mmCIF file of C-alpha atoms in Angstrom:
data_model
loop_
_atom_site.group_PDB
_atom_site.id
_atom_site.type_symbol
_atom_site.label_atom_id
_atom_site.label_comp_id
_atom_site.label_asym_id
_atom_site.label_seq_id
_atom_site.Cartn_x
_atom_site.Cartn_y
_atom_site.Cartn_z
ATOM 1 C CA MET A 1 -16.100 -17.728 -0.185
ATOM 2 C CA SER A 2 -13.957 -17.451 2.939
ATOM 3 C CA LYS A 3 -13.592 -14.025 4.503
ATOM 4 C CA VAL A 4 -10.597 -12.654 6.328
ATOM 5 C CA TYR A 5 -11.558 -9.781 8.587
ATOM 6 C CA ILE A 6 -9.769 -6.430 8.892
ATOM 7 C CA THR A 7 -9.782 -5.065 12.436
ATOM 8 C CA GLY A 8 -7.243 -2.267 12.144
ATOM 9 C CA ALA A 9 -5.564 -0.108 9.508
ATOM 10 C CA GLY A 10 -2.868 2.543 9.526
ATOM 11 C CA VAL A 11 -1.370 4.715 6.816
ATOM 12 C CA VAL A 12 1.150 7.455 6.130
ATOM 13 C CA SER A 13 1.900 9.020 2.756
ATOM 14 C CA ALA A 14 2.403 12.372 1.063
ATOM 15 C CA ILE A 15 -1.258 13.252 1.684
ATOM 16 C CA GLY A 16 -1.250 12.684 5.413
ATOM 17 C CA CYS A 17 -0.001 10.992 8.529
ATOM 18 C CA GLY A 18 -2.831 8.760 9.666
ATOM 19 C CA LYS A 19 -6.262 7.956 8.306
ATOM 20 C CA GLU A 20 -7.884 11.201 9.393
ATOM 21 C CA GLU A 21 -5.462 13.415 7.447
ATOM 22 C CA THR A 22 -5.545 11.010 4.515
ATOM 23 C CA LEU A 23 -9.340 11.075 4.360
ATOM 24 C CA LYS A 24 -9.434 14.886 4.381
ATOM 25 C CA SER A 25 -6.909 15.085 1.545
ATOM 26 C CA LEU A 26 -8.853 12.531 -0.511
ATOM 27 C CA LEU A 27 -12.139 14.390 -0.074
ATOM 28 C CA ASP A 28 -10.504 17.740 -0.822
ATOM 29 C CA GLY A 29 -8.489 16.399 -3.778
ATOM 30 C CA LYS A 30 -5.328 17.707 -2.123
ATOM 31 C CA SER A 31 -2.182 16.348 -3.747
ATOM 32 C CA GLY A 32 1.010 15.750 -1.795
ATOM 33 C CA ILE A 33 3.234 15.826 -4.876
ATOM 34 C CA GLY A 34 5.743 18.657 -5.086
ATOM 35 C CA ARG A 35 9.400 19.613 -5.179
ATOM 36 C CA VAL A 36 11.977 17.471 -3.406
ATOM 37 C CA ARG A 37 12.431 18.591 0.182
ATOM 38 C CA TYR A 38 14.026 15.802 2.219
ATOM 39 C CA LEU A 39 15.767 13.494 -0.266
ATOM 40 C CA LYS A 40 19.347 14.553 -1.023
ATOM 41 C CA THR A 41 19.390 14.443 -4.803
ATOM 42 C CA GLU A 42 20.535 16.521 -7.744
ATOM 43 C CA HIS A 43 17.310 15.717 -9.591
ATOM 44 C CA THR A 44 15.259 18.533 -8.134
ATOM 45 C CA GLU A 45 13.402 18.820 -11.449
ATOM 46 C CA LEU A 46 11.474 15.629 -10.653
ATOM 47 C CA PRO A 47 8.282 16.038 -8.573
ATOM 48 C CA VAL A 48 7.878 13.514 -5.736
ATOM 49 C CA GLY A 49 5.314 12.574 -3.124
ATOM 50 C CA GLU A 50 7.292 12.874 0.104
ATOM 51 C CA VAL A 51 5.876 12.352 3.588
ATOM 52 C CA LYS A 52 5.855 15.832 5.132
ATOM 53 C CA MET A 53 8.103 14.962 8.081
ATOM 54 C CA SER A 54 11.875 14.826 8.407
ATOM 55 C CA ASN A 55 13.579 11.797 9.937
ATOM 56 C CA GLU A 56 14.156 13.853 13.073
ATOM 57 C CA GLU A 57 10.441 14.667 13.317
ATOM 58 C CA LEU A 58 9.526 11.018 12.769
ATOM 59 C CA CYS A 59 11.947 9.983 15.516
ATOM 60 C CA LYS A 60 10.450 12.538 17.893
ATOM 61 C CA ALA A 61 6.924 11.265 17.203
ATOM 62 C CA LEU A 62 8.059 7.722 17.967
ATOM 63 C CA GLU A 63 10.255 8.673 20.952
ATOM 64 C CA LEU A 64 13.365 7.342 19.235
ATOM 65 C CA ASN A 65 16.818 8.839 19.583
ATOM 66 C CA PRO A 66 17.495 10.826 16.379
ATOM 67 C CA GLU A 67 21.230 10.494 17.035
ATOM 68 C CA GLU A 68 20.951 6.754 16.397
ATOM 69 C CA THR A 69 20.768 5.342 12.875
ATOM 70 C CA HIS A 70 17.230 4.702 11.634
ATOM 71 C CA SER A 71 16.172 3.999 8.085
ATOM 72 C CA ARG A 72 13.320 6.159 6.829
ATOM 73 C CA THR A 73 11.640 2.996 5.555
ATOM 74 C CA LYS A 74 11.557 1.703 9.135
ATOM 75 C CA LEU A 75 10.306 4.985 10.596
ATOM 76 C CA LEU A 76 7.434 5.260 8.113
ATOM 77 C CA GLY A 77 6.532 1.628 8.741
ATOM 78 C CA ILE A 78 6.375 2.127 12.509
ATOM 79 C CA ILE A 79 4.163 5.214 12.163
ATOM 80 C CA ALA A 80 1.601 3.335 10.039
ATOM 81 C CA LEU A 81 1.774 0.118 12.037
ATOM 82 C CA LYS A 82 1.210 1.956 15.309
ATOM 83 C CA GLU A 83 -2.101 3.334 14.035
ATOM 84 C CA ALA A 84 -3.227 -0.076 12.760
ATOM 85 C CA LEU A 85 -2.475 -1.831 16.051
ATOM 86 C CA GLU A 86 -4.192 0.863 18.091
ATOM 87 C CA GLU A 87 -7.380 0.575 16.049
ATOM 88 C CA ALA A 88 -7.314 -3.215 16.498
ATOM 89 C CA HIS A 89 -6.862 -2.769 20.271
ATOM 90 C CA ILE A 90 -3.456 -4.387 20.311
ATOM 91 C CA SER A 91 -1.034 -2.807 22.742
ATOM 92 C CA ARG A 92 2.684 -2.503 22.163
ATOM 93 C CA HIS A 93 3.233 -2.743 25.918
ATOM 94 C CA ALA A 94 1.091 -4.606 28.433
ATOM 95 C CA GLU A 95 0.473 -1.400 30.407
ATOM 96 C CA SER A 96 -2.716 -2.552 32.110
ATOM 97 C CA SER A 97 -4.317 -5.800 33.207
ATOM 98 C CA GLU A 98 -6.721 -5.591 30.251
ATOM 99 C CA ALA A 99 -3.890 -4.981 27.795
ATOM 100 C CA SER A 100 -1.971 -7.840 29.376
ATOM 101 C CA ARG A 101 -4.979 -10.161 28.999
ATOM 102 C CA ILE A 102 -5.432 -9.269 25.323
ATOM 103 C CA HIS A 103 -1.697 -9.625 24.705
ATOM 104 C CA CYS A 104 -1.670 -13.097 26.278
ATOM 105 C CA GLU A 105 -4.752 -14.142 24.300
ATOM 106 C CA ILE A 106 -3.108 -13.040 21.072
ATOM 107 C CA LEU A 107 0.061 -14.956 21.825
ATOM 108 C CA HIS A 108 -1.932 -18.036 22.802
ATOM 109 C CA SER A 109 -4.093 -17.771 19.684
ATOM 110 C CA VAL A 110 -1.063 -18.186 17.441
ATOM 111 C CA GLN A 111 0.349 -21.111 19.376
ATOM 112 C CA ASP A 112 2.917 -19.070 21.325
ATOM 113 C CA ASP A 113 4.710 -17.980 18.153
ATOM 114 C CA GLY A 114 3.510 -14.387 18.433
ATOM 115 C CA ILE A 115 1.691 -12.487 15.705
ATOM 116 C CA THR A 116 2.940 -12.929 12.149
ATOM 117 C CA PHE A 117 4.199 -9.685 10.592
ATOM 118 C CA ILE A 118 4.438 -9.517 6.791
ATOM 119 C CA SER A 119 5.950 -6.324 5.394
ATOM 120 C CA GLY A 120 6.685 -5.723 1.732
ATOM 121 C CA THR A 121 9.548 -3.468 0.683
ATOM 122 C CA THR A 122 12.115 -3.207 -2.079
ATOM 123 C CA VAL A 123 14.533 -0.458 -1.094
ATOM 124 C CA GLY A 124 14.729 -1.520 2.576
ATOM 125 C CA GLY A 125 17.404 0.513 4.336
ATOM 126 C CA MET A 126 19.033 1.779 1.159
ATOM 127 C CA ASP A 127 18.816 5.350 2.475
ATOM 128 C CA ILE A 128 21.208 4.456 5.300
ATOM 129 C CA THR A 129 23.589 2.785 2.878
ATOM 130 C CA GLU A 130 23.592 5.889 0.699
ATOM 131 C CA ARG A 131 24.452 8.076 3.682
ATOM 132 C CA SER A 132 27.097 5.832 5.209
ATOM 133 C CA PHE A 133 28.639 3.825 2.361
ATOM 134 C CA MET A 134 31.755 5.940 1.960
ATOM 135 C CA GLN A 135 32.370 5.903 5.723
ATOM 136 C CA SER A 136 31.337 2.527 7.103
ATOM 137 C CA GLY A 137 30.681 0.493 3.972
ATOM 138 C CA TYR A 138 27.787 -1.612 5.258
ATOM 139 C CA SER A 139 24.554 -0.996 7.130
ATOM 140 C CA LYS A 140 22.905 -3.749 9.159
ATOM 141 C CA GLU A 141 19.508 -2.315 8.115
ATOM 142 C CA HIS A 142 20.326 -2.374 4.413
ATOM 143 C CA LEU A 143 18.538 -5.633 3.624
ATOM 144 C CA CYS A 144 14.769 -5.634 3.173
ATOM 145 C CA GLY A 145 14.259 -8.308 5.817
ATOM 146 C CA ALA A 146 16.389 -6.402 8.315
ATOM 147 C CA THR A 147 14.059 -3.409 7.930
ATOM 148 C CA THR A 148 11.051 -5.623 8.650
ATOM 149 C CA ASN A 149 12.750 -7.044 11.732
ATOM 150 C CA ALA A 150 13.648 -3.549 12.958
ATOM 151 C CA ILE A 151 9.978 -2.502 12.721
ATOM 152 C CA ALA A 152 8.923 -5.679 14.535
ATOM 153 C CA ASP A 153 11.489 -5.094 17.292
ATOM 154 C CA TYR A 154 9.970 -1.696 18.071
ATOM 155 C CA PHE A 155 6.682 -3.349 19.046
ATOM 156 C CA GLY A 156 7.942 -6.577 20.574
ATOM 157 C CA ILE A 157 4.790 -8.612 19.860
ATOM 158 C CA PHE A 158 5.713 -10.379 16.638
ATOM 159 C CA GLY A 159 6.952 -13.923 16.604
ATOM 160 C CA ARG A 160 7.468 -14.383 12.883
ATOM 161 C CA THR A 161 8.422 -11.917 10.166
ATOM 162 C CA ILE A 162 8.191 -12.289 6.385
ATOM 163 C CA THR A 163 9.351 -9.805 3.732
ATOM 164 C CA PRO A 164 7.872 -10.057 0.217
ATOM 165 C CA SER A 165 9.875 -8.077 -2.328
ATOM 166 C CA THR A 166 8.115 -8.122 -5.680
ATOM 167 C CA ALA A 167 8.547 -4.455 -6.610
ATOM 168 C CA CYS A 168 5.263 -2.556 -6.868
ATOM 169 C CA SER A 169 3.061 -5.525 -5.882
ATOM 170 C CA SER A 170 4.986 -6.219 -2.647
ATOM 171 C CA ALA A 171 2.487 -4.817 -0.129
ATOM 172 C CA LEU A 172 -0.547 -6.346 -1.817
ATOM 173 C CA ASN A 173 1.279 -9.671 -1.938
ATOM 174 C CA ALA A 174 1.931 -9.303 1.792
ATOM 175 C CA ILE A 175 -1.814 -8.936 2.358
ATOM 176 C CA ILE A 176 -2.545 -11.879 0.045
ATOM 177 C CA LEU A 177 -0.039 -14.067 1.892
ATOM 178 C CA GLY A 178 -1.503 -13.040 5.238
ATOM 179 C CA CYS A 179 -4.997 -13.966 4.099
ATOM 180 C CA SER A 180 -3.734 -17.312 2.770
ATOM 181 C CA MET A 181 -2.067 -18.131 6.099
ATOM 182 C CA ILE A 182 -5.264 -17.402 8.010
ATOM 183 C CA LYS A 183 -7.398 -19.441 5.606
ATOM 184 C CA ALA A 184 -4.944 -22.348 5.856
ATOM 185 C CA GLY A 185 -5.096 -22.293 9.670
ATOM 186 C CA MET A 186 -1.436 -21.275 9.967
ATOM 187 C CA ALA A 187 -2.359 -18.144 11.945
ATOM 188 C CA ASP A 188 -5.383 -16.532 13.582
ATOM 189 C CA MET A 189 -3.967 -13.045 13.174
ATOM 190 C CA VAL A 190 -1.533 -11.516 10.690
ATOM 191 C CA VAL A 191 -0.417 -7.904 10.328
ATOM 192 C CA ALA A 192 0.405 -7.217 6.682
ATOM 193 C CA GLY A 193 1.266 -4.331 4.387
ATOM 194 C CA GLY A 194 4.365 -2.523 3.227
ATOM 195 C CA THR A 195 6.678 0.435 3.608
ATOM 196 C CA GLU A 196 8.938 2.312 1.216
ATOM 197 C CA ALA A 197 11.033 5.474 1.499
ATOM 198 C CA LEU A 198 12.423 7.543 -1.323
ATOM 199 C CA THR A 199 16.124 7.011 -1.968
ATOM 200 C CA MET A 200 18.632 8.113 -4.581
ATOM 201 C CA PHE A 201 18.829 4.501 -5.757
ATOM 202 C CA HIS A 202 15.065 4.519 -6.123
ATOM 203 C CA LEU A 203 14.808 7.839 -7.958
ATOM 204 C CA ASN A 204 17.824 7.292 -10.208
ATOM 205 C CA GLY A 205 16.706 3.778 -11.100
ATOM 206 C CA PHE A 206 13.260 4.852 -12.286
ATOM 207 C CA ASN A 207 14.766 7.882 -13.995
ATOM 208 C CA SER A 208 17.093 5.605 -15.978
ATOM 209 C CA LEU A 209 14.000 3.795 -17.285
ATOM 210 C CA MET A 210 12.767 7.162 -18.591
ATOM 211 C CA ILE A 211 9.340 6.732 -17.008
ATOM 212 C CA LEU A 212 9.367 9.707 -14.608
ATOM 213 C CA ASP A 213 7.373 12.818 -15.465
ATOM 214 C CA LYS A 214 8.847 16.265 -14.793
ATOM 215 C CA GLU A 215 5.306 17.511 -14.210
ATOM 216 C CA PRO A 216 2.661 16.214 -11.780
ATOM 217 C CA CYS A 217 1.564 12.800 -13.073
ATOM 218 C CA ARG A 218 -1.763 12.361 -14.870
ATOM 219 C CA PRO A 219 -3.093 8.777 -14.646
ATOM 220 C CA PHE A 220 -5.327 7.790 -17.582
ATOM 221 C CA ASP A 221 -4.918 11.192 -19.241
ATOM 222 C CA ALA A 222 -4.167 11.479 -22.960
ATOM 223 C CA THR A 223 -1.096 13.593 -22.144
ATOM 224 C CA ARG A 224 0.318 11.270 -19.465
ATOM 225 C CA ALA A 225 4.086 11.067 -19.672
ATOM 226 C CA GLY A 226 5.195 8.995 -16.694
ATOM 227 C CA LEU A 227 4.921 8.609 -12.956
ATOM 228 C CA ASN A 228 5.970 10.591 -9.900
ATOM 229 C CA LEU A 229 7.617 8.553 -7.181
ATOM 230 C CA GLY A 230 6.212 8.694 -3.673
ATOM 231 C CA GLU A 231 6.848 7.148 -0.282
ATOM 232 C CA GLY A 232 4.818 5.914 2.635
ATOM 233 C CA ALA A 233 3.546 2.884 4.510
ATOM 234 C CA ALA A 234 0.305 1.139 5.418
ATOM 235 C CA TYR A 235 -0.678 -1.982 7.326
ATOM 236 C CA LEU A 236 -3.811 -4.028 7.975
ATOM 237 C CA VAL A 237 -4.564 -6.219 10.978
ATOM 238 C CA LEU A 238 -6.080 -9.380 9.501
ATOM 239 C CA GLU A 239 -7.990 -11.907 11.625
ATOM 240 C CA SER A 240 -9.998 -15.088 11.313
ATOM 241 C CA ALA A 241 -13.666 -15.102 12.323
ATOM 242 C CA GLU A 242 -12.718 -17.090 15.423
ATOM 243 C CA SER A 243 -10.115 -14.521 16.469
ATOM 244 C CA VAL A 244 -12.564 -11.639 15.970
ATOM 245 C CA LYS A 245 -15.157 -13.393 18.105
ATOM 246 C CA ARG A 246 -12.685 -14.366 20.813
ATOM 247 C CA ARG A 247 -11.297 -10.856 21.139
ATOM 248 C CA GLY A 248 -14.693 -9.175 20.873
ATOM 249 C CA VAL A 249 -13.519 -6.638 18.280
ATOM 250 C CA LYS A 250 -15.536 -5.091 15.462
ATOM 251 C CA PRO A 251 -14.174 -5.551 11.925
ATOM 252 C CA ILE A 252 -13.818 -2.486 9.707
ATOM 253 C CA GLY A 253 -13.960 -4.579 6.537
ATOM 254 C CA ALA A 254 -13.132 -7.961 5.087
ATOM 255 C CA VAL A 255 -10.949 -9.339 2.312
ATOM 256 C CA THR A 256 -13.053 -11.704 0.219
ATOM 257 C CA GLY A 257 -10.929 -12.297 -2.877
ATOM 258 C CA THR A 258 -7.195 -12.382 -3.565
ATOM 259 C CA ALA A 259 -5.049 -13.362 -6.517
ATOM 260 C CA ASN A 260 -1.526 -13.085 -7.879
ATOM 261 C CA ARG A 261 -0.601 -13.945 -11.444
ATOM 262 C CA CYS A 262 2.626 -13.436 -13.379
ATOM 263 C CA ASP A 263 2.741 -13.181 -17.159
ATOM 264 C CA ALA A 264 6.547 -12.605 -17.289
ATOM 265 C CA PHE A 265 6.094 -10.661 -20.513
ATOM 266 C CA HIS A 266 8.939 -8.187 -19.940
ATOM 267 C CA GLN A 267 11.358 -7.104 -17.214
ATOM 268 C CA THR A 268 9.429 -3.882 -16.615
ATOM 269 C CA ALA A 269 6.603 -3.433 -19.152
ATOM 270 C CA THR A 270 3.164 -5.009 -18.994
ATOM 271 C CA SER A 271 1.874 -7.121 -21.879
ATOM 272 C CA PRO A 272 -0.159 -5.231 -24.536
ATOM 273 C CA GLU A 273 -3.272 -7.290 -23.784
ATOM 274 C CA GLY A 274 -2.890 -6.981 -19.999
ATOM 275 C CA GLU A 275 -2.679 -10.756 -19.663
ATOM 276 C CA GLY A 276 -1.395 -10.953 -16.085
ATOM 277 C CA ALA A 277 -3.752 -8.211 -14.910
ATOM 278 C CA THR A 278 -6.719 -9.937 -16.549
ATOM 279 C CA GLN A 279 -5.924 -13.289 -14.952
ATOM 280 C CA SER A 280 -5.379 -11.670 -11.553
ATOM 281 C CA MET A 281 -8.717 -9.823 -11.558
ATOM 282 C CA LEU A 282 -10.648 -12.860 -12.802
ATOM 283 C CA ALA A 283 -9.097 -15.117 -10.169
ATOM 284 C CA ALA A 284 -9.869 -12.633 -7.363
ATOM 285 C CA LEU A 285 -13.498 -12.407 -8.533
ATOM 286 C CA LYS A 286 -13.760 -16.195 -8.576
ATOM 287 C CA GLU A 287 -12.373 -16.538 -5.055
ATOM 288 C CA ALA A 288 -14.764 -13.850 -3.808
ATOM 289 C CA GLY A 289 -17.707 -15.588 -5.505
ATOM 290 C CA LEU A 290 -18.618 -12.376 -7.330
ATOM 291 C CA ARG A 291 -19.739 -11.503 -10.820
ATOM 292 C CA PRO A 292 -17.847 -8.648 -12.531
ATOM 293 C CA GLU A 293 -20.920 -6.394 -12.362
ATOM 294 C CA GLU A 294 -20.914 -6.654 -8.548
ATOM 295 C CA ILE A 295 -17.722 -4.581 -8.246
ATOM 296 C CA ASP A 296 -18.660 -1.020 -7.235
ATOM 297 C CA TYR A 297 -15.243 0.634 -7.678
ATOM 298 C CA ILE A 298 -11.714 -0.232 -8.811
ATOM 299 C CA ASN A 299 -8.677 1.450 -7.325
ATOM 300 C CA ALA A 300 -6.476 1.017 -10.380
ATOM 301 C CA HIS A 301 -2.741 0.552 -10.447
ATOM 302 C CA GLY A 302 -2.797 3.598 -12.731
ATOM 303 C CA THR A 303 0.831 4.727 -12.716
ATOM 304 C CA ALA A 304 0.414 7.329 -15.512
ATOM 305 C CA THR A 305 3.011 5.635 -17.702
ATOM 306 C CA PRO A 306 1.856 5.253 -21.321
ATOM 307 C CA ASN A 307 2.253 1.470 -21.122
ATOM 308 C CA ASN A 308 0.550 0.705 -17.805
ATOM 309 C CA ASP A 309 -2.586 2.790 -18.262
ATOM 310 C CA LEU A 310 -3.181 1.499 -21.787
ATOM 311 C CA THR A 311 -2.826 -2.163 -20.822
ATOM 312 C CA GLU A 312 -4.783 -1.823 -17.581
ATOM 313 C CA ILE A 313 -7.807 -0.489 -19.479
ATOM 314 C CA ALA A 314 -7.340 -3.333 -21.981
ATOM 315 C CA ALA A 315 -7.506 -5.750 -19.035
ATOM 316 C CA PHE A 316 -10.614 -4.000 -17.667
ATOM 317 C CA ARG A 317 -12.351 -4.587 -20.998
ATOM 318 C CA ARG A 318 -11.419 -8.272 -20.970
ATOM 319 C CA VAL A 319 -12.824 -8.697 -17.454
ATOM 320 C CA PHE A 320 -15.793 -6.303 -17.439
ATOM 321 C CA GLY A 321 -16.659 -5.892 -21.120
ATOM 322 C CA GLU A 322 -18.139 -2.490 -21.943
ATOM 323 C CA GLN A 323 -19.537 -2.069 -18.415
ATOM 324 C CA ILE A 324 -16.332 -1.126 -16.599
ATOM 325 C CA PRO A 325 -17.075 -0.097 -12.995
ATOM 326 C CA PRO A 326 -16.086 3.370 -11.782
ATOM 327 C CA PHE A 327 -12.294 3.400 -11.534
ATOM 328 C CA SER A 328 -9.561 5.839 -10.603
ATOM 329 C CA SER A 329 -5.920 6.036 -9.660
ATOM 330 C CA THR A 330 -4.976 7.855 -6.470
ATOM 331 C CA LYS A 331 -1.313 8.063 -7.478
ATOM 332 C CA GLY A 332 -1.928 11.601 -8.722
ATOM 333 C CA LEU A 333 -2.259 12.489 -5.024
ATOM 334 C CA THR A 334 0.283 10.247 -3.299
ATOM 335 C CA GLY A 335 2.756 9.560 -6.085
ATOM 336 C CA HIS A 336 3.674 5.958 -6.833
ATOM 337 C CA THR A 337 4.749 4.547 -3.482
ATOM 338 C CA THR A 338 6.041 1.404 -5.233
ATOM 339 C CA SER A 339 6.311 -1.473 -2.726
ATOM 340 C CA ALA A 340 3.916 0.226 -0.293
ATOM 341 C CA SER A 341 1.320 1.167 -2.910
ATOM 342 C CA GLY A 342 -0.894 -1.909 -2.529
ATOM 343 C CA SER A 343 -1.454 -1.462 1.199
ATOM 344 C CA ILE A 344 -1.752 2.342 1.032
ATOM 345 C CA GLU A 345 -4.386 2.019 -1.676
ATOM 346 C CA THR A 346 -6.199 -0.733 0.226
ATOM 347 C CA VAL A 347 -6.532 1.653 3.170
ATOM 348 C CA ILE A 348 -7.808 4.294 0.721
ATOM 349 C CA CYS A 349 -10.406 1.760 -0.456
ATOM 350 C CA LEU A 350 -11.478 1.166 3.160
ATOM 351 C CA LEU A 351 -11.810 4.902 3.743
ATOM 352 C CA ALA A 352 -13.886 5.229 0.556
ATOM 353 C CA MET A 353 -16.247 2.445 1.654
ATOM 354 C CA GLN A 354 -16.569 3.728 5.220
ATOM 355 C CA ASN A 355 -17.229 7.310 4.142
ATOM 356 C CA GLY A 356 -19.265 6.752 0.978
ATOM 357 C CA PHE A 357 -17.146 8.337 -1.741
ATOM 358 C CA ILE A 358 -15.049 7.502 -4.789
ATOM 359 C CA PRO A 359 -11.724 9.357 -5.080
ATOM 360 C CA ALA A 360 -10.934 11.048 -8.366
ATOM 361 C CA SER A 361 -8.081 10.403 -10.761
ATOM 362 C CA HIS A 362 -6.287 13.633 -9.936
ATOM 363 C CA ASN A 363 -4.987 15.652 -12.921
ATOM 364 C CA CYS A 364 -6.896 13.617 -15.517
ATOM 365 C CA LEU A 365 -8.424 16.347 -17.693
ATOM 366 C CA THR A 366 -8.531 14.704 -21.119
ATOM 367 C CA PRO A 367 -9.219 10.962 -20.768
ATOM 368 C CA MET A 368 -6.990 8.796 -22.958
ATOM 369 C CA ASP A 369 -9.966 6.592 -23.900
ATOM 370 C CA PRO A 370 -13.354 8.305 -24.321
ATOM 371 C CA ALA A 371 -15.044 4.931 -23.881
ATOM 372 C CA ALA A 372 -13.284 4.172 -20.580
ATOM 373 C CA VAL A 373 -13.277 7.384 -18.572
ATOM 374 C CA PRO A 374 -11.963 7.305 -14.997
ATOM 375 C CA VAL A 375 -13.683 9.123 -12.145
ATOM 376 C CA MET A 376 -12.559 12.713 -12.751
ATOM 377 C CA GLN A 377 -14.330 14.444 -9.855
ATOM 378 C CA THR A 378 -14.704 12.987 -6.359
ATOM 379 C CA VAL A 379 -18.066 11.226 -6.095
ATOM 380 C CA LYS A 380 -19.677 11.700 -2.676
ATOM 381 C CA ASN A 381 -22.714 10.201 -0.955
ATOM 382 C CA THR A 382 -22.377 6.843 -2.667
ATOM 383 C CA HIS A 383 -22.504 3.286 -1.352
ATOM 384 C CA LEU A 384 -19.604 0.928 -1.962
ATOM 385 C CA HIS A 385 -19.935 -2.716 -0.961
ATOM 386 C CA HIS A 386 -17.332 -4.543 -3.089
ATOM 387 C CA VAL A 387 -14.132 -2.741 -4.057
ATOM 388 C CA MET A 388 -11.235 -4.065 -6.146
ATOM 389 C CA CYS A 389 -7.632 -2.927 -5.678
ATOM 390 C CA ASN A 390 -4.864 -3.630 -8.214
ATOM 391 C CA SER A 391 -1.072 -3.577 -7.847
ATOM 392 C CA PHE A 392 1.155 -4.607 -10.742
ATOM 393 C CA GLY A 393 4.890 -5.160 -10.298
ATOM 394 C CA PHE A 394 7.883 -5.435 -12.604
ATOM 395 C CA GLY A 395 8.155 -8.724 -14.437
ATOM 396 C CA GLY A 396 4.373 -8.925 -14.783
ATOM 397 C CA ASN A 397 3.857 -9.807 -11.116
ATOM 398 C CA ASP A 398 0.220 -8.719 -10.922
ATOM 399 C CA SER A 399 -1.953 -8.788 -7.804
ATOM 400 C CA THR A 400 -5.580 -8.036 -7.010
ATOM 401 C CA ILE A 401 -7.653 -8.077 -3.860
ATOM 402 C CA ILE A 402 -11.361 -7.479 -3.284
ATOM 403 C CA VAL A 403 -12.467 -5.792 -0.085
ATOM 404 C CA GLU A 404 -16.013 -5.858 1.313
ATOM 405 C CA ASN A 405 -17.599 -3.279 3.568
#
């Protein structure tokens, strides 16, 4: 087993801007899902999990000119990344001799290429395109990679950028890739995660698949009828043991197992037996050197669609037998943040481990499977050592990581 250490984490979603607000909402069971407020859409009947800040307010918080064009995806990404870098003691600007020393050490540690930044997204700057298409026709921030580069440019410390775009597994795949690069000696430090903003393209696309619920979503409930879309961003600062020691920083967790498998069963649906999910979880356990019974909690993909929740529990049974660990989906609080979901939920897992609780599957009142009941009330004063986090994307692109406290 080879560990990759986490030295910083940042998050923004419908339940809070930053880890402190997010933690309070999780402990209080406070959902951020509600009526559309910021997205310009005719589909006001569809509940969404919007970040509770306008673009103008986000710009003000980041000291950016609101008169200039900024994609919401970029703004959310910067907010989350700023918190992660601050916790890892990485300065955007070398404002002091100590900050300058750390900055130089970081650059030297990655062979003068700068820190690698891996950011998953699918909609990219689509919100700008939607606003400006009829006037200017093309936005330079439209492409997913351009959004990643725009986030990187704000900080000025990244030498290499990578943009995974595998739908709902994008952010978790970013973390998996970052861990793989560190283990392979390609980098000492990688910042990885994802960001996604709500757009008309986004909302209309999922609506055309007829998988959006007009009521607050209910993961793993017998009456579940679809998902609620959300938005947000989260990033982790990942480091090798050598980098942690050299910089003298204290890890807040470690990634011990990662896996990505693709069953390619269907363009959007998961296979009835949960084949890709099963393979992904088993492979992550193997890499972590853990037995199934050593997992203390699973943050499930749990989208509240009839197909996903049924097949995910089928996969749990194949991996864990009849002794499925406590599991829940936090999408009843945040909404499904699609490409950002894997990193947002990884940060939620870190918060759960650090603060000794298991978040509930919000709105699950009548479990769909009496023999596989999710956590229905927040469990407090518990110890979590090994936590599994799942993210499953379209096309059966299924990813799992295991985080250790």
